[in-house]
Short mmCIF file of N, CA and C in Angstrom, two decimals:
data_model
loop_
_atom_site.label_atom_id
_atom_site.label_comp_id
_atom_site.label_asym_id
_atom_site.label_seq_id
_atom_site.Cartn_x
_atom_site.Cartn_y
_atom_site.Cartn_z
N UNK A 253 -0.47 17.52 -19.26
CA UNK A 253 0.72 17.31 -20.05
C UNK A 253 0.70 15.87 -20.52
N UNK A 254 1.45 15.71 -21.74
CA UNK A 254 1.26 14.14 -22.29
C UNK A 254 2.64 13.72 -22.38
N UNK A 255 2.38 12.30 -21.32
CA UNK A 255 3.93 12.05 -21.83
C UNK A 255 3.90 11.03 -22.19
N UNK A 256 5.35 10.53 -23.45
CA UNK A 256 5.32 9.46 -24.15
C UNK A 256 6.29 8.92 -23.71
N UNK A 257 6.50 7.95 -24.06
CA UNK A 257 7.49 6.94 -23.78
C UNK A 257 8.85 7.15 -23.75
N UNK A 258 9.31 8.37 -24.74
CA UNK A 258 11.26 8.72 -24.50
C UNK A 258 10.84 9.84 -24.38
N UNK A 259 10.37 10.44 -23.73
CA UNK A 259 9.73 11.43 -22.36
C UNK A 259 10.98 11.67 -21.33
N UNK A 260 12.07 12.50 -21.26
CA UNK A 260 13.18 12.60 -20.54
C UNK A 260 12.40 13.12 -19.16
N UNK A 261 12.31 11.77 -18.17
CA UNK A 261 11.37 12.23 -17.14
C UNK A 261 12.47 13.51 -16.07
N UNK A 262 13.74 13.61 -16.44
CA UNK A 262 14.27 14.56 -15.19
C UNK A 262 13.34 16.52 -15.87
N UNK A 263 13.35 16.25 -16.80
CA UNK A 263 13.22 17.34 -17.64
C UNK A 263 11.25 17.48 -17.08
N UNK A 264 10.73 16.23 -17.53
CA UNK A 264 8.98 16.35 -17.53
C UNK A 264 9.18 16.81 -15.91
N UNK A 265 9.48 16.53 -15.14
CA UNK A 265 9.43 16.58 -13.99
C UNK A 265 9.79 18.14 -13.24
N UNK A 266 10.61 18.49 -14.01
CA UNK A 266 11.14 20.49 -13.53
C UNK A 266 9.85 20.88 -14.53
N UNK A 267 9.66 20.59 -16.17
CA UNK A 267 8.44 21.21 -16.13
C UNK A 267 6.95 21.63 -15.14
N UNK A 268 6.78 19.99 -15.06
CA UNK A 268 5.58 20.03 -13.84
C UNK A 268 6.07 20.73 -12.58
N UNK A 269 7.28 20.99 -12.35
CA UNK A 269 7.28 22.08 -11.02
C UNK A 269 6.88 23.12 -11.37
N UNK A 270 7.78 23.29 -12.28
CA UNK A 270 7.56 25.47 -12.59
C UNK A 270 5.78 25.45 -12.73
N UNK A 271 5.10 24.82 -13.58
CA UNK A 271 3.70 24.74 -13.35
C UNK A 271 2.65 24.75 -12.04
N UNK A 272 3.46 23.55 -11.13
CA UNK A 272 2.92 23.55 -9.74
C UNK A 272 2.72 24.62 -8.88
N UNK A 273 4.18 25.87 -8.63
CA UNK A 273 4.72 26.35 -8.49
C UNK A 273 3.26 27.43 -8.57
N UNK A 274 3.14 27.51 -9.92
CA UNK A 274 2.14 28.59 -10.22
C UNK A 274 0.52 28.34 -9.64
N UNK A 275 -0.06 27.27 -9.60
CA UNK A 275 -1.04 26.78 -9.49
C UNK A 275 -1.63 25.92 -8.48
N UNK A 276 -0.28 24.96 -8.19
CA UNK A 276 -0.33 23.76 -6.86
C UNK A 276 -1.38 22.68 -7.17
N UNK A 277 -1.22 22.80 -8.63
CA UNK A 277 -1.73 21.13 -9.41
C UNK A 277 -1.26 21.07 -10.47
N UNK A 278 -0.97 20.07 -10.71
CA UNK A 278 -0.32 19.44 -11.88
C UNK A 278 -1.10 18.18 -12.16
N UNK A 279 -1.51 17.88 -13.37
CA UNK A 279 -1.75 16.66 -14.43
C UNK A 279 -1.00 16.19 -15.66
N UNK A 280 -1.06 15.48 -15.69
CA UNK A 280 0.03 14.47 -16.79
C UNK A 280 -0.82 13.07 -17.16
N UNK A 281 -0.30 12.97 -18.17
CA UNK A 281 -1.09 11.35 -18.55
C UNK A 281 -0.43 10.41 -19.60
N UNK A 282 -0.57 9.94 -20.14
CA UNK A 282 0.38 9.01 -21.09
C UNK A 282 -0.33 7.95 -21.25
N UNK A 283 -0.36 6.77 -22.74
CA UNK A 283 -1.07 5.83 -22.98
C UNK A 283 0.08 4.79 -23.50
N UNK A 284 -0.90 3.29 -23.53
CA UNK A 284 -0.09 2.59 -23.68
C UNK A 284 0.88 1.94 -22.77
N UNK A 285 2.52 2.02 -23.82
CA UNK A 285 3.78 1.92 -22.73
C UNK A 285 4.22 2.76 -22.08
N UNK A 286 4.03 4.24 -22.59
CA UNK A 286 4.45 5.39 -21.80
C UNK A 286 3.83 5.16 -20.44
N UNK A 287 2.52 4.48 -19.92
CA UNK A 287 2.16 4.25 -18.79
C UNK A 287 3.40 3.94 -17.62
N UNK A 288 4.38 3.32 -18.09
CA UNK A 288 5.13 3.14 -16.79
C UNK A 288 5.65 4.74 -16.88
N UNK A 289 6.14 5.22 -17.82
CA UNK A 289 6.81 6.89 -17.66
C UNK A 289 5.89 7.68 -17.07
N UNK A 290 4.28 7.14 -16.99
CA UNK A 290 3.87 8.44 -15.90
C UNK A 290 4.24 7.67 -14.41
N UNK A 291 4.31 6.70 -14.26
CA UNK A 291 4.25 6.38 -12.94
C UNK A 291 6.00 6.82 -12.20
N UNK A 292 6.48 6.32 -13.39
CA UNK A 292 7.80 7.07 -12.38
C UNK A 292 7.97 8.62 -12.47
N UNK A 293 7.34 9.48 -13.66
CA UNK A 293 7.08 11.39 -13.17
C UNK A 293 6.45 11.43 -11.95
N UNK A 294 5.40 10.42 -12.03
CA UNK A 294 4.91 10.67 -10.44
C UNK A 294 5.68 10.57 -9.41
N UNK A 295 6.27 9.28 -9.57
CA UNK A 295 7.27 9.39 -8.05
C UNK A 295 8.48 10.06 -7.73
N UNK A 296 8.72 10.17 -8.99
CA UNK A 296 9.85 11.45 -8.50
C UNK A 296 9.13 13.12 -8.60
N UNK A 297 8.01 13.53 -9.14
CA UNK A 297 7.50 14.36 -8.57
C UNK A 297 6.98 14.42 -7.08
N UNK A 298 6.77 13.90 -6.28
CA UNK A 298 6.36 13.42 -5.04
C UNK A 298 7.66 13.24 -4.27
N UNK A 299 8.33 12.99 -5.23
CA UNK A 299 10.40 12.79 -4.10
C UNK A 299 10.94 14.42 -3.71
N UNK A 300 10.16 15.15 -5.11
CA UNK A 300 10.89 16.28 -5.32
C UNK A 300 10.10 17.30 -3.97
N UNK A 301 8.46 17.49 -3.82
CA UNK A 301 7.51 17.84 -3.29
C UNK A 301 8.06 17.59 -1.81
N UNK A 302 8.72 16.26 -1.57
CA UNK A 302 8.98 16.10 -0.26
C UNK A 302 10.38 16.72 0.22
N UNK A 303 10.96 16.73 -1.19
CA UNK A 303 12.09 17.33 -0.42
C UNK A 303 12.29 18.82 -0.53
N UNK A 304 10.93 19.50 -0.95
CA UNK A 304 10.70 20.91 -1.14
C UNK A 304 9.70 21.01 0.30
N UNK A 305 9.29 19.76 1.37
CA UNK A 305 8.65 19.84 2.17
C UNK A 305 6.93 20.54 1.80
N UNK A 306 7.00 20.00 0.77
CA UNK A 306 5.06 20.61 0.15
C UNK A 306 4.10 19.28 0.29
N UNK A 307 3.19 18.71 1.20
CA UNK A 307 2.24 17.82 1.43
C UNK A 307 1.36 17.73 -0.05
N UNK A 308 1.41 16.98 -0.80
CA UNK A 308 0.34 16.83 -1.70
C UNK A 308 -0.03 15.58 -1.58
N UNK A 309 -1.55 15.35 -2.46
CA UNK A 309 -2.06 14.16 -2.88
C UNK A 309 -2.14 13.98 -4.02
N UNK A 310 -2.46 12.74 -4.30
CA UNK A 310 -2.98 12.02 -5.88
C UNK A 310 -4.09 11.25 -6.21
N UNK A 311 -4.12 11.85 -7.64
CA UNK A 311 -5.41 11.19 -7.75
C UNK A 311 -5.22 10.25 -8.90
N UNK A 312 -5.14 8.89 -9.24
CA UNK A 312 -5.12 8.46 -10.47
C UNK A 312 -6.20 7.81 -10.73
N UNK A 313 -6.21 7.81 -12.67
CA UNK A 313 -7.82 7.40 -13.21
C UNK A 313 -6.56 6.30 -14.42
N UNK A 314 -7.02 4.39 -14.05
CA UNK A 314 -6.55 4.36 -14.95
C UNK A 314 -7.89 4.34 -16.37
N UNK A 315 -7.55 4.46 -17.91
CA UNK A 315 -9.01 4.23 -18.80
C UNK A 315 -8.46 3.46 -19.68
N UNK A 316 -9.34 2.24 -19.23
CA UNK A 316 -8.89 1.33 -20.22
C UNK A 316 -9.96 1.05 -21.05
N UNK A 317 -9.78 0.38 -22.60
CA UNK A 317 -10.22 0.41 -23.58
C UNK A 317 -12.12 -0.60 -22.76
N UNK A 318 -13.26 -0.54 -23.56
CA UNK A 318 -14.57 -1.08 -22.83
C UNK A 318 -14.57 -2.38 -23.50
N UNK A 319 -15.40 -3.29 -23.26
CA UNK A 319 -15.47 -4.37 -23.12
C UNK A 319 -16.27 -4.39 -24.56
N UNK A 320 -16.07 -5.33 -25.68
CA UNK A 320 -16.63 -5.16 -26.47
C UNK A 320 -17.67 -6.34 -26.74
N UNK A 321 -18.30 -6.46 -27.61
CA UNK A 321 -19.99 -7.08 -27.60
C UNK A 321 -19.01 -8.38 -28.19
N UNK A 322 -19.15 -9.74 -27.84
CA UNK A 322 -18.35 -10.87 -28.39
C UNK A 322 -19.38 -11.43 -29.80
N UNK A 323 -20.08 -11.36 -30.07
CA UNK A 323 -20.59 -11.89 -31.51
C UNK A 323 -19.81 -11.56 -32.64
N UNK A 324 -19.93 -12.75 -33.32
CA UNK A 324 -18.43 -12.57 -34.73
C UNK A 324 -18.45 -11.94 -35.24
N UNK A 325 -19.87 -11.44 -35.93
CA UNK A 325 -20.02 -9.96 -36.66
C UNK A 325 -19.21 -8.61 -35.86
N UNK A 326 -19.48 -8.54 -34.44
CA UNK A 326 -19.01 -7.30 -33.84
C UNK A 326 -17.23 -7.03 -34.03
N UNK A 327 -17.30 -8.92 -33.68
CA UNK A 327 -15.37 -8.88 -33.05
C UNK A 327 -14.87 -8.90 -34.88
N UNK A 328 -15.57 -8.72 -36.07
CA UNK A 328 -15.33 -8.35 -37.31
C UNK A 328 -15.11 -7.53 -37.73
N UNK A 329 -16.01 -6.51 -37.13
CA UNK A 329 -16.23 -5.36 -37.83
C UNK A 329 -15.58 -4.20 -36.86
N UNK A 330 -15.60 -4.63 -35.43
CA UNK A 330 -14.88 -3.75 -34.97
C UNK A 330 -13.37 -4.30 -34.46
N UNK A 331 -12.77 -5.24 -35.33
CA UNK A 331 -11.12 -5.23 -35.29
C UNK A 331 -10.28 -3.96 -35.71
N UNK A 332 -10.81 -2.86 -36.34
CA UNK A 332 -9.67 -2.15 -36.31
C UNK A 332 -10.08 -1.28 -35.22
N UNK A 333 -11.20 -0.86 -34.61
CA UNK A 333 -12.05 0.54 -33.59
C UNK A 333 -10.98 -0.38 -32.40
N UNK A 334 -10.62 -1.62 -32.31
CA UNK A 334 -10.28 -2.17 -30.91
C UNK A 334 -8.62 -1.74 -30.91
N UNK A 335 -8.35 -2.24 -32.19
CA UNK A 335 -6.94 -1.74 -32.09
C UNK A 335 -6.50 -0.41 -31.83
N UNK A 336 -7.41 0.59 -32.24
CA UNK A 336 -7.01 1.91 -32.04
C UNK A 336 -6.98 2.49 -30.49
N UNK A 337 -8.04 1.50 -29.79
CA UNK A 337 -8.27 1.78 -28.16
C UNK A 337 -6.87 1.25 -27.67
N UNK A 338 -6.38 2.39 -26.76
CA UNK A 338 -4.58 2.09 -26.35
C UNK A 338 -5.50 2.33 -24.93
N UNK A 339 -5.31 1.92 -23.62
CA UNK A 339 -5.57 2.17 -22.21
C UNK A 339 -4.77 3.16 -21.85
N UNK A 340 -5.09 4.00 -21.02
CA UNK A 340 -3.61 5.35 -20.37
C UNK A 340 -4.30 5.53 -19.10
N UNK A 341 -3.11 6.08 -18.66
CA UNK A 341 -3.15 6.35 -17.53
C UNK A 341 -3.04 7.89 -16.76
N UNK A 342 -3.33 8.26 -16.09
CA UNK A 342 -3.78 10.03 -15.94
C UNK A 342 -3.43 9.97 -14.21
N UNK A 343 -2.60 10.41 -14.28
CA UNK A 343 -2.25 11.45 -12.78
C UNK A 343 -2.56 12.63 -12.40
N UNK A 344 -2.97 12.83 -11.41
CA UNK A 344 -3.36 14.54 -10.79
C UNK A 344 -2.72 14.67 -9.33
N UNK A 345 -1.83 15.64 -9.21
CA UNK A 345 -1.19 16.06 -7.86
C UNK A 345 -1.38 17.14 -7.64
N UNK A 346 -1.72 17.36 -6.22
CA UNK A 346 -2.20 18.88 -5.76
C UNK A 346 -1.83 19.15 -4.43
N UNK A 347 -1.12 20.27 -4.16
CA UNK A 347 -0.89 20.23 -2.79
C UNK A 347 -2.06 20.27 -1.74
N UNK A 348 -2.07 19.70 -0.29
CA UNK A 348 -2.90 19.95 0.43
C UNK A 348 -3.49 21.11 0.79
N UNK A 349 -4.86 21.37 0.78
CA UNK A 349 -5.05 22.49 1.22
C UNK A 349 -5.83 23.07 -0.17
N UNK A 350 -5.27 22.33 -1.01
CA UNK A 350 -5.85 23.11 -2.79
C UNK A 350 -6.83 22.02 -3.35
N UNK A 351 -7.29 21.11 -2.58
CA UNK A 351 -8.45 20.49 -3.07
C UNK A 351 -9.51 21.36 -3.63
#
């Protein structure tokens, strides 16, 4: 699931249940600023898990944009390829047992 930044996390958050629910993993991810909005779906998915008494784990990958070649020609020609690289961030929760 992708979430953005005015991402109504009480709402992203009953989604990713009814999903869990079915499966007992859930992923979500978001780039940029939405990055803090996955981190708090996460923790209140994990508030919710605990108070449904369900043990899960997490896995996060953050991907941030690669290191680019510093010669003037490169940092020239690839000023707009850099701007388009946004970093995000990707969560995976799964209950125990469903590794």
């Amino acid at each position: 699931m992708k979430i953005e930044a005015k991402t109504n996390s009480k709402r992203a958050v009953d989604d990713l249940w009814t999903d869990f629910a079915k499966v007992k993993r859930v992923s979500f991810y978001g780039q940029g600023t939405a990055t803090v909005k996955v981190v708090t779906i996460a923790e209140l998915f994990k508030r919710r898990c605990a108070s449904e008494n369900v043990r899960v784990h997490q896995v996060t990958k953050v991907d941030s944009p690669s290191p680019k070649p510093t010669d003037l020609l490169s940092l020239v020609t690839d000023a707009e390829e850099q701007k388009k690289e946004i970093p995000s961030l990707r969560v995976e929760i799964y209950a125990e047992g469903n590794e």
